[in-house]
GROMACS .gro file of C-alpha atoms in nm:
model
  460
    1MET     CA    1   0.000   0.000   0.000
    2ARG     CA    2   0.133   0.344  -0.087
    3ARG     CA    3   0.208   0.566   0.211
    4GLU     CA    4   0.054   0.868   0.045
    5ASN     CA    5  -0.263   0.774  -0.133
    6GLU     CA    6  -0.510   0.979  -0.326
    7PHE     CA    7  -0.779   0.946  -0.062
    8ARG     CA    8  -0.578   1.132   0.201
    9TYR     CA    9  -0.467   1.435   0.009
   10THR     CA   10  -0.796   1.481  -0.176
   11GLN     CA   11  -0.967   1.454   0.165
   12LEU     CA   12  -0.769   1.747   0.304
   13ALA     CA   13  -0.812   1.943  -0.020
   14SER     CA   14  -1.190   1.901   0.013
   15ILE     CA   15  -1.185   2.025   0.373
   16LEU     CA   16  -0.980   2.335   0.287
   17ARG     CA   17  -1.185   2.398  -0.028
   18GLU     CA   18  -1.508   2.403   0.174
   19GLN     CA   19  -1.352   2.632   0.434
   20ILE     CA   20  -1.262   2.873   0.156
   21ILE     CA   21  -1.585   2.853  -0.043
   22SER     CA   22  -1.797   2.883   0.272
   23GLY     CA   23  -1.616   3.202   0.368
   24TYR     CA   24  -1.463   3.058   0.685
   25ILE     CA   25  -1.124   3.158   0.543
   26LYS     CA   26  -1.175   3.480   0.349
   27PRO     CA   27  -0.990   3.604   0.035
   28GLY     CA   28  -0.650   3.741   0.135
   29GLU     CA   29  -0.637   3.554   0.467
   30PHE     CA   30  -0.363   3.302   0.550
   31ILE     CA   31  -0.447   2.936   0.584
   32LEU     CA   32  -0.270   2.717   0.841
   33SER     CA   33   0.100   2.651   0.782
   34GLU     CA   34   0.213   2.316   0.643
   35ASN     CA   35   0.339   2.217   0.989
   36ASP     CA   36   0.004   2.299   1.150
   37LEU     CA   37  -0.192   2.116   0.879
   38CYS     CA   38   0.026   1.807   0.932
   39ARG     CA   39  -0.031   1.818   1.308
   40TYR     CA   40  -0.401   1.903   1.314
   41TYR     CA   41  -0.509   1.659   1.042
   42GLY     CA   42  -0.262   1.379   1.118
   43MET     CA   43  -0.111   1.378   0.768
   44SER     CA   44   0.241   1.376   0.630
   45ARG     CA   45   0.397   1.681   0.467
   46THR     CA   46   0.381   1.506   0.130
   47SER     CA   47   0.001   1.467   0.156
   48VAL     CA   48  -0.041   1.827   0.275
   49ARG     CA   49   0.163   1.962  -0.015
   50LYS     CA   50  -0.035   1.757  -0.268
   51SER     CA   51  -0.356   1.898  -0.118
   52LEU     CA   52  -0.227   2.253  -0.147
   53ASP     CA   53  -0.109   2.190  -0.504
   54ASN     CA   54  -0.465   2.089  -0.597
   55LEU     CA   55  -0.606   2.411  -0.453
   56LEU     CA   56  -0.333   2.612  -0.620
   57LYS     CA   57  -0.426   2.467  -0.961
   58GLU     CA   58  -0.790   2.555  -0.893
   59GLY     CA   59  -0.696   2.917  -0.826
   60LEU     CA   60  -0.826   2.907  -0.469
   61ILE     CA   61  -0.493   2.984  -0.299
   62VAL     CA   62  -0.176   3.178  -0.365
   63LYS     CA   63   0.165   3.102  -0.215
   64LYS     CA   64   0.358   3.395  -0.071
   65ALA     CA   65   0.732   3.324  -0.069
   66GLY     CA   66   0.865   3.324   0.284
   67LEU     CA   67   0.527   3.409   0.433
   68GLY     CA   68   0.288   3.120   0.372
   69THR     CA   69  -0.027   3.050   0.174
   70ILE     CA   70  -0.328   3.279   0.143
   71VAL     CA   71  -0.672   3.248  -0.011
   72SER     CA   72  -0.664   3.414  -0.352
   73PRO     CA   73  -0.747   3.786  -0.302
   74ASP     CA   74  -0.933   3.786  -0.635
   75LEU     CA   75  -1.161   3.497  -0.539
   76ILE     CA   76  -1.533   3.577  -0.572
   77ILE     CA   77  -1.776   3.349  -0.387
   78ASP     CA   78  -2.117   3.330  -0.548
   79GLU     CA   79  -2.414   3.324  -0.313
   80PRO     CA   80  -2.595   2.991  -0.335
   81GLY     CA   81  -2.937   2.992  -0.490
   82THR     CA   82  -3.070   2.708  -0.278
   83LYS     CA   83  -3.120   2.649   0.094
   84VAL     CA   84  -2.797   2.542   0.265
   85LEU     CA   85  -2.778   2.296   0.554
   86ARG     CA   86  -2.434   2.332   0.708
   87ILE     CA   87  -2.267   2.049   0.903
   88LEU     CA   88  -1.951   2.112   1.107
   89ALA     CA   89  -1.755   1.795   1.179
   90THR     CA   90  -1.433   1.681   1.337
   91SER     CA   91  -1.158   1.588   1.095
   92PRO     CA   92  -1.014   1.339   1.036
   93SER     CA   93  -1.330   1.132   1.083
   94HIS     CA   94  -1.402   0.797   0.921
   95PHE     CA   95  -1.777   0.849   0.952
   96MET     CA   96  -1.761   1.191   0.787
   97ASP     CA   97  -1.534   1.070   0.508
   98ILE     CA   98  -1.707   0.740   0.431
   99CYS     CA   99  -2.071   0.763   0.541
  100MET     CA  100  -2.165   1.129   0.514
  101PRO     CA  101  -2.127   1.152   0.133
  102MET     CA  102  -2.372   0.863   0.092
  103ILE     CA  103  -2.617   1.006   0.347
  104ILE     CA  104  -2.605   1.350   0.185
  105GLU     CA  105  -2.652   1.208  -0.164
  106GLU     CA  106  -2.961   1.013  -0.053
  107PHE     CA  107  -3.098   1.307   0.146
  108GLN     CA  108  -3.070   1.545  -0.149
  109LYS     CA  109  -3.268   1.303  -0.363
  110HIS     CA  110  -3.558   1.359  -0.121
  111TYR     CA  111  -3.488   1.731  -0.075
  112PRO     CA  112  -3.338   1.856  -0.405
  113ASN     CA  113  -3.378   2.220  -0.299
  114VAL     CA  114  -3.142   2.170  -0.003
  115LYS     CA  115  -2.766   2.186  -0.042
  116VAL     CA  116  -2.584   2.004   0.241
  117LYS     CA  117  -2.229   2.123   0.307
  118CYS     CA  118  -1.981   1.963   0.545
  119LEU     CA  119  -1.702   2.170   0.694
  120GLY     CA  120  -1.424   1.977   0.868
  121PHE     CA  121  -1.225   2.120   1.158
  122PRO     CA  122  -0.915   1.969   1.325
  123THR     CA  123  -1.011   1.744   1.614
  124GLU     CA  124  -0.772   1.906   1.863
  125GLU     CA  125  -0.907   2.257   1.801
  126PHE     CA  126  -1.264   2.163   1.717
  127TRP     CA  127  -1.477   2.365   1.960
  128GLU     CA  128  -1.253   2.669   1.921
  129SER     CA  129  -1.301   2.644   1.544
  130VAL     CA  130  -1.679   2.611   1.588
  131ARG     CA  131  -1.686   2.928   1.797
  132ALA     CA  132  -1.474   3.112   1.539
  133SER     CA  133  -1.711   2.992   1.266
  134ASN     CA  134  -2.009   3.133   1.456
  135GLU     CA  135  -1.833   3.468   1.498
  136LEU     CA  136  -1.784   3.480   1.122
  137GLY     CA  137  -2.157   3.426   1.071
  138LEU     CA  138  -2.125   3.063   0.961
  139GLN     CA  139  -2.374   2.914   1.206
  140ALA     CA  140  -2.383   2.535   1.204
  141ASP     CA  141  -2.714   2.356   1.160
  142ILE     CA  142  -2.570   2.021   1.269
  143ILE     CA  143  -2.250   1.928   1.449
  144LEU     CA  144  -2.091   1.583   1.411
  145VAL     CA  145  -1.850   1.484   1.688
  146GLY     CA  146  -1.673   1.189   1.846
  147ASP     CA  147  -1.695   1.086   2.209
  148ARG     CA  148  -1.387   1.293   2.302
  149GLN     CA  149  -1.561   1.613   2.190
  150LEU     CA  150  -1.862   1.524   2.406
  151ILE     CA  151  -1.631   1.552   2.708
  152GLU     CA  152  -1.487   1.880   2.581
  153MET     CA  153  -1.822   2.046   2.500
  154GLU     CA  154  -1.883   2.212   2.838
  155ASP     CA  155  -1.826   2.561   2.696
  156ALA     CA  156  -1.935   2.480   2.342
  157GLY     CA  157  -2.269   2.661   2.369
  158PRO     CA  158  -2.635   2.559   2.402
  159PHE     CA  159  -2.784   2.274   2.202
  160ILE     CA  160  -3.135   2.155   2.128
  161ASP     CA  161  -3.267   1.869   2.344
  162LEU     CA  162  -3.334   1.594   2.089
  163LYS     CA  163  -3.529   1.360   2.319
  164GLU     CA  164  -3.872   1.483   2.211
  165PRO     CA  165  -3.823   1.547   1.835
  166MET     CA  166  -3.624   1.221   1.799
  167LYS     CA  167  -3.822   1.012   2.049
  168ASP     CA  168  -3.917   0.742   1.795
  169ILE     CA  169  -3.552   0.703   1.696
  170PHE     CA  170  -3.437   0.690   2.059
  171GLN     CA  171  -3.671   0.398   2.120
  172GLY     CA  172  -3.492   0.197   1.853
  173LEU     CA  173  -3.145   0.250   2.001
  174TYR     CA  174  -2.971  -0.007   2.215
  175PRO     CA  175  -3.075   0.047   2.579
  176THR     CA  176  -2.710   0.115   2.666
  177LEU     CA  177  -2.697   0.395   2.409
  178ARG     CA  178  -3.025   0.543   2.530
  179SER     CA  179  -2.890   0.546   2.883
  180ALA     CA  180  -2.552   0.693   2.789
  181PHE     CA  181  -2.707   0.976   2.586
  182SER     CA  182  -2.999   1.046   2.819
  183SER     CA  183  -2.820   1.343   2.975
  184ILE     CA  184  -2.643   1.462   2.659
  185LYS     CA  185  -2.807   1.681   2.398
  186ALA     CA  186  -2.683   1.460   2.117
  187ILE     CA  187  -2.781   1.138   1.942
  188PRO     CA  188  -2.537   0.868   1.825
  189VAL     CA  189  -2.527   0.781   1.454
  190THR     CA  190  -2.278   0.494   1.480
  191PHE     CA  191  -2.089   0.329   1.763
  192SER     CA  192  -1.851   0.046   1.837
  193SER     CA  193  -1.680  -0.139   2.114
  194VAL     CA  194  -1.301  -0.147   2.134
  195TYR     CA  195  -1.190  -0.496   2.039
  196LEU     CA  196  -0.892  -0.705   1.933
  197VAL     CA  197  -0.819  -0.790   1.570
  198TYR     CA  198  -0.538  -0.987   1.411
  199ASN     CA  199  -0.380  -1.036   1.071
  200PRO     CA  200  -0.443  -1.402   0.972
  201ASN     CA  201  -0.185  -1.379   0.694
  202LEU     CA  202   0.099  -1.322   0.941
  203PHE     CA  203  -0.022  -1.599   1.171
  204GLN     CA  204  -0.036  -1.845   0.883
  205LYS     CA  205   0.293  -1.726   0.728
  206TYR     CA  206   0.485  -1.804   1.046
  207ASN     CA  207   0.279  -2.112   1.146
  208VAL     CA  208   0.140  -1.950   1.461
  209PRO     CA  209  -0.189  -2.105   1.582
  210LEU     CA  210  -0.485  -1.876   1.514
  211PRO     CA  211  -0.659  -1.728   1.820
  212LYS     CA  212  -0.945  -1.940   1.955
  213HIS     CA  213  -1.253  -1.809   2.133
  214ASP     CA  214  -1.123  -1.939   2.465
  215TRP     CA  215  -0.755  -1.851   2.427
  216THR     CA  216  -0.576  -1.724   2.738
  217ARG     CA  217  -0.345  -1.436   2.816
  218GLU     CA  218  -0.055  -1.682   2.798
  219ASP     CA  219  -0.171  -1.785   2.449
  220PHE     CA  220  -0.176  -1.418   2.347
  221LEU     CA  221   0.175  -1.361   2.483
  222ARG     CA  222   0.308  -1.673   2.311
  223ALA     CA  223   0.161  -1.568   1.977
  224ALA     CA  224   0.297  -1.214   2.012
  225GLN     CA  225   0.644  -1.348   2.093
  226LEU     CA  226   0.645  -1.577   1.787
  227LEU     CA  227   0.535  -1.289   1.563
  228THR     CA  228   0.795  -1.039   1.688
  229MET     CA  229   1.106  -1.063   1.474
  230ASP     CA  230   1.375  -0.906   1.259
  231THR     CA  231   1.245  -0.995   0.913
  232ASP     CA  232   1.535  -0.851   0.712
  233SER     CA  233   1.823  -0.963   0.939
  234ASP     CA  234   1.960  -0.613   0.997
  235GLY     CA  235   1.964  -0.652   1.374
  236ILE     CA  236   1.652  -0.439   1.428
  237VAL     CA  237   1.308  -0.577   1.510
  238ASP     CA  238   1.077  -0.461   1.233
  239GLN     CA  239   0.769  -0.674   1.300
  240TYR     CA  240   0.583  -0.693   1.631
  241GLY     CA  241   0.320  -0.921   1.769
  242PHE     CA  242   0.111  -0.631   1.899
  243ALA     CA  243   0.072  -0.258   1.831
  244LEU     CA  244  -0.014  -0.067   2.149
  245SER     CA  245  -0.169   0.280   2.142
  246PRO     CA  246  -0.125   0.507   2.446
  247ALA     CA  247  -0.456   0.679   2.363
  248ILE     CA  248  -0.679   0.676   2.668
  249ASN     CA  249  -0.965   0.513   2.476
  250ARG     CA  250  -0.742   0.214   2.405
  251TRP     CA  251  -0.533   0.128   2.712
  252THR     CA  252  -0.832   0.166   2.947
  253MET     CA  253  -0.978  -0.143   2.777
  254PHE     CA  254  -0.714  -0.354   2.956
  255ALA     CA  255  -0.809  -0.193   3.288
  256LEU     CA  256  -1.181  -0.251   3.240
  257GLN     CA  257  -1.116  -0.619   3.168
  258ASN     CA  258  -0.931  -0.640   3.499
  259GLY     CA  259  -1.225  -0.488   3.687
  260VAL     CA  260  -1.091  -0.131   3.730
  261ASN     CA  261  -1.378   0.119   3.742
  262PHE     CA  262  -1.175   0.445   3.774
  263LYS     CA  263  -1.421   0.576   4.031
  264GLU     CA  264  -1.479   0.507   4.399
  265ASP     CA  265  -1.313   0.206   4.559
  266VAL     CA  266  -1.064   0.148   4.278
  267GLN     CA  267  -0.875  -0.173   4.350
  268ARG     CA  268  -0.507  -0.086   4.350
  269GLU     CA  269  -0.406  -0.446   4.282
  270ALA     CA  270  -0.613  -0.460   3.961
  271LEU     CA  271  -0.481  -0.123   3.844
  272VAL     CA  272  -0.118  -0.218   3.907
  273LYS     CA  273  -0.174  -0.552   3.733
  274THR     CA  274  -0.301  -0.369   3.424
  275LEU     CA  275  -0.019  -0.115   3.413
  276THR     CA  276   0.245  -0.382   3.477
  277PHE     CA  277   0.111  -0.593   3.192
  278LEU     CA  278   0.137  -0.301   2.949
  279HIS     CA  279   0.497  -0.242   3.058
  280ASP     CA  280   0.561  -0.615   3.015
  281LEU     CA  281   0.446  -0.599   2.654
  282LEU     CA  282   0.665  -0.298   2.576
  283TYR     CA  283   0.978  -0.329   2.787
  284ARG     CA  284   1.009  -0.670   2.953
  285TYR     CA  285   0.895  -0.904   2.677
  286ARG     CA  286   0.947  -0.643   2.399
  287ILE     CA  287   0.668  -0.788   2.188
  288ALA     CA  288   0.471  -0.467   2.133
  289THR     CA  289   0.549  -0.140   1.960
  290LEU     CA  290   0.420   0.187   2.104
  291LEU     CA  291   0.243   0.417   1.864
  292PRO     CA  292   0.214   0.797   1.867
  293LYS     CA  293  -0.085   0.903   2.078
  294GLN     CA  294  -0.259   1.075   1.787
  295GLN     CA  295  -0.211   0.784   1.547
  296LEU     CA  296  -0.528   0.582   1.575
  297ASN     CA  297  -0.520   0.508   1.203
  298LEU     CA  298  -0.259   0.243   1.276
  299GLU     CA  299  -0.037   0.218   0.970
  300VAL     CA  300   0.189  -0.027   1.150
  301PHE     CA  301  -0.100  -0.277   1.143
  302ILE     CA  302  -0.221  -0.181   0.797
  303ARG     CA  303   0.131  -0.230   0.662
  304GLU     CA  304   0.157  -0.571   0.827
  305LYS     CA  305   0.428  -0.462   1.070
  306ALA     CA  306   0.218  -0.572   1.368
  307ALA     CA  307   0.007  -0.885   1.390
  308MET     CA  308  -0.253  -0.768   1.644
  309VAL     CA  309  -0.407  -0.438   1.755
  310LEU     CA  310  -0.703  -0.295   1.945
  311THR     CA  311  -0.944  -0.120   1.712
  312THR     CA  312  -1.312  -0.038   1.650
  313ALA     CA  313  -1.564  -0.103   1.374
  314ILE     CA  314  -1.540   0.267   1.285
  315GLU     CA  315  -1.163   0.254   1.243
  316LEU     CA  316  -1.175  -0.080   1.064
  317ALA     CA  317  -1.421   0.062   0.810
  318GLY     CA  318  -1.169   0.337   0.744
  319TRP     CA  319  -0.894   0.082   0.684
  320ARG     CA  320  -1.113  -0.106   0.438
  321ASN     CA  321  -1.171   0.219   0.254
  322GLU     CA  322  -0.794   0.238   0.203
  323LYS     CA  323  -0.797  -0.107   0.042
  324LEU     CA  324  -0.640  -0.336   0.298
  325GLN     CA  325  -0.431  -0.620   0.157
  326PHE     CA  326  -0.580  -0.862   0.411
  327GLU     CA  327  -0.904  -0.909   0.603
  328PRO     CA  328  -0.858  -0.856   0.980
  329ARG     CA  329  -1.029  -1.108   1.204
  330VAL     CA  330  -1.176  -1.047   1.547
  331ALA     CA  331  -1.024  -1.229   1.846
  332SER     CA  332  -1.159  -1.250   2.199
  333MET     CA  333  -0.971  -1.035   2.449
  334PRO     CA  334  -0.790  -1.254   2.704
  335PHE     CA  335  -0.665  -0.972   2.926
  336GLY     CA  336  -0.897  -1.019   3.224
  337ASP     CA  337  -1.208  -1.185   3.360
  338THR     CA  338  -1.449  -0.889   3.333
  339GLN     CA  339  -1.656  -0.843   3.018
  340ALA     CA  340  -1.693  -0.463   3.027
  341PRO     CA  341  -1.640  -0.320   2.679
  342LEU     CA  342  -1.523   0.035   2.623
  343LEU     CA  343  -1.747   0.209   2.369
  344ILE     CA  344  -1.690   0.492   2.124
  345ALA     CA  345  -1.943   0.676   1.910
  346ASN     CA  346  -2.003   0.944   1.653
  347ALA     CA  347  -2.294   1.167   1.748
  348MET     CA  348  -2.492   1.452   1.596
  349MET     CA  349  -2.609   1.768   1.770
  350ILE     CA  350  -2.818   2.069   1.669
  351PRO     CA  351  -2.705   2.407   1.808
  352GLU     CA  352  -2.967   2.645   1.940
  353GLY     CA  353  -3.011   2.930   1.697
  354CYS     CA  354  -2.924   2.720   1.391
  355ASN     CA  355  -3.049   2.852   1.058
  356ASP     CA  356  -3.311   2.583   0.996
  357GLU     CA  357  -3.396   2.367   1.298
  358GLU     CA  358  -3.678   2.183   1.119
  359MET     CA  359  -3.455   2.080   0.827
  360ALA     CA  360  -3.173   1.983   1.064
  361ILE     CA  361  -3.409   1.749   1.252
  362ARG     CA  362  -3.524   1.601   0.922
  363PHE     CA  363  -3.162   1.528   0.832
  364LEU     CA  364  -3.099   1.356   1.166
  365LYS     CA  365  -3.413   1.145   1.129
  366PHE     CA  366  -3.306   1.054   0.776
  367ALA     CA  367  -2.952   0.957   0.884
  368LEU     CA  368  -3.097   0.740   1.162
  369SER     CA  369  -3.373   0.579   0.958
  370TYR     CA  370  -3.366   0.202   0.920
  371GLU     CA  371  -3.299   0.231   0.545
  372ILE     CA  372  -2.993   0.454   0.581
  373GLN     CA  373  -2.857   0.274   0.886
  374GLU     CA  374  -2.885  -0.053   0.694
  375LYS     CA  375  -2.688   0.092   0.401
  376ILE     CA  376  -2.421   0.224   0.638
  377SER     CA  377  -2.388  -0.117   0.797
  378ARG     CA  378  -2.420  -0.337   0.490
  379ASN     CA  379  -2.222  -0.127   0.240
  380LYS     CA  380  -1.978   0.063   0.461
  381HIS     CA  381  -1.925  -0.196   0.740
  382PHE     CA  382  -2.013   0.044   1.022
  383LEU     CA  383  -2.217  -0.080   1.317
  384SER     CA  384  -2.566   0.065   1.336
  385VAL     CA  385  -2.701   0.226   1.651
  386LEU     CA  386  -3.029   0.046   1.578
  387GLU     CA  387  -3.030  -0.297   1.736
  388SER     CA  388  -3.271  -0.433   1.472
  389VAL     CA  389  -3.031  -0.340   1.189
  390ASN     CA  390  -2.729  -0.514   1.342
  391GLU     CA  391  -2.929  -0.828   1.419
  392ALA     CA  392  -3.044  -0.842   1.056
  393ILE     CA  393  -2.700  -0.791   0.901
  394TRP     CA  394  -2.436  -0.924   1.141
  395ASP     CA  395  -2.423  -1.286   1.254
  396LYS     CA  396  -2.452  -1.355   1.626
  397THR     CA  397  -2.096  -1.488   1.654
  398THR     CA  398  -1.957  -1.158   1.527
  399LEU     CA  399  -2.176  -0.953   1.759
  400LEU     CA  400  -2.064  -1.169   2.051
  401SER     CA  401  -1.699  -1.119   1.955
  402LEU     CA  402  -1.757  -0.744   1.952
  403ASN     CA  403  -1.953  -0.761   2.278
  404ILE     CA  404  -2.247  -0.600   2.095
  405VAL     CA  405  -2.513  -0.804   2.270
  406ASN     CA  406  -2.727  -0.672   2.550
  407ASP     CA  407  -2.602  -0.894   2.833
  408ARG     CA  408  -2.245  -0.776   2.764
  409LEU     CA  409  -2.332  -0.431   2.632
  410SER     CA  410  -2.509  -0.349   2.957
  411ASN     CA  411  -2.170  -0.352   3.136
  412SER     CA  412  -2.003  -0.126   2.881
  413ARG     CA  413  -1.915   0.241   2.919
  414PHE     CA  414  -1.818   0.540   2.710
  415LEU     CA  415  -1.507   0.741   2.783
  416ASN     CA  416  -1.714   1.037   2.909
  417GLU     CA  417  -1.883   0.804   3.160
  418ILE     CA  418  -1.544   0.693   3.295
  419PHE     CA  419  -1.379   1.036   3.290
  420PRO     CA  420  -1.661   1.295   3.292
  421ASP     CA  421  -1.421   1.578   3.372
  422LEU     CA  422  -1.204   1.707   3.086
  423GLY     CA  423  -0.940   1.837   3.324
  424MET     CA  424  -0.907   1.490   3.476
  425LEU     CA  425  -0.861   1.337   3.131
  426GLU     CA  426  -0.594   1.588   3.028
  427GLU     CA  427  -0.411   1.549   3.359
  428ILE     CA  428  -0.395   1.171   3.319
  429GLU     CA  429  -0.268   1.195   2.962
  430SER     CA  430   0.002   1.444   3.063
  431GLU     CA  431   0.112   1.243   3.368
  432MET     CA  432   0.141   0.920   3.166
  433ALA     CA  433   0.422   1.051   2.944
  434LEU     CA  434   0.696   0.913   3.171
  435TYR     CA  435   0.507   0.588   3.226
  436TRP     CA  436   0.480   0.523   2.852
  437ALA     CA  437   0.849   0.600   2.811
  438GLY     CA  438   0.925   0.330   3.068
  439LEU     CA  439   1.067   0.593   3.306
  440GLU     CA  440   0.794   0.562   3.569
  441SER     CA  441   0.688   0.236   3.732
  442ALA     CA  442   0.339   0.090   3.726
  443ASN     CA  443   0.324   0.124   4.105
  444HIS     CA  444   0.420   0.491   4.100
  445PHE     CA  445   0.168   0.588   3.834
  446ALA     CA  446  -0.105   0.378   4.000
  447ASP     CA  447  -0.052   0.566   4.329
  448TRP     CA  448  -0.067   0.900   4.149
  449LEU     CA  449  -0.387   0.802   3.965
  450LEU     CA  450  -0.555   0.675   4.282
  451GLY     CA  451  -0.469   1.001   4.455
  452MET     CA  452  -0.617   1.206   4.173
  453ILE     CA  453  -0.936   0.997   4.170
  454ALA     CA  454  -0.970   1.046   4.546
  455ARG     CA  455  -0.935   1.423   4.505
  456GLN     CA  456  -1.201   1.422   4.234
  457GLU     CA  457  -1.437   1.228   4.461
  458LYS     CA  458  -1.394   1.488   4.736
  459LYS     CA  459  -1.469   1.770   4.491
  460GLY     CA  460  -1.780   1.583   4.376
   0.00000   0.00000   0.00000
């Protein structure tokens, strides 16, 4: 697979093009620098430059030597002749990139007089960008976010309570989703558990037994050891059994399986056991490679440099869109005795004061209709938030492997349910830097985390 593919740089070009055409970046104004675009959108400099070259050929931007890139001062934006429904979304986003074009195309067949426009903002600066957009007069009708942004939305502004206008849709959601979103003015459009997948090609190539439904932690470790090797005999390990992400919505999966609840009465022994195991994988057994925190689109797995990884149906759909050379298989997670899946979601919200509340609600109802949810699931491989859709499309064995069945789903939690306070989340991520580098012990970080949780309980 090519490192820089057409999908990535045309994706960024589309985002910047919409920001320019919508008036978010005005003629004569500077766009973000190449370094900032690389950081905010998680792309390489090569992809960023190809994106800018496309816009340059279209006459939308002009490069100023030694200064940067500006929107062409001579650009004239024609006022649209039709009604515009504007969606602001986090970027990069697999749901926005893969599902939204299909949803919009189908919606505009029913409402040909409505033009739906998606404007993508960098995930790390999302709410700040939304506020800046509002100040420029570009009021969003719908906002599409991930679960991280739901934690960060405290100062994002008022939103419409969707419980009443979307009550029929809410009734069709999984009970766990209804419960999780009962106090949030948002509605999920897709979701997934965090689960373990493996590359069967690598297992078969090196004659490693495939994971069984009842395999143990020792089986996992043995497989990872056999699949960690120096494939080109240059003295450097270039293939690992496991790719480990330090992102908080990945490593907490190990803790949940060991019974850690991150709230009152946290069992220190279970927490230390989890943190020690992660250090074992990285530094004692050396059978896992640690990925950059922002890199959830795990190229090390896509490029067959790691045999196993934790992922989600949302992320896996994005990999398939990039034409994987193999079909990942789901394996049961043998890291603990507790079946308590960590969940992630993409959700939609309608800001108060949007330009067309009625049309925005129609779009949400359309995106969450059985017909569209079925197409998303069947054609794009995303999990539906409607239980009836998943039961019709996915076989029970797969749903069990993903823990998407009610007896297991009832024990699951979203990140914002585990860490409802953004400051707490940021403090943990900052404090873990030394731990991930192997410079702080599992015991030391566990004591720090327990102390912070105790302080949060007192504040509460």
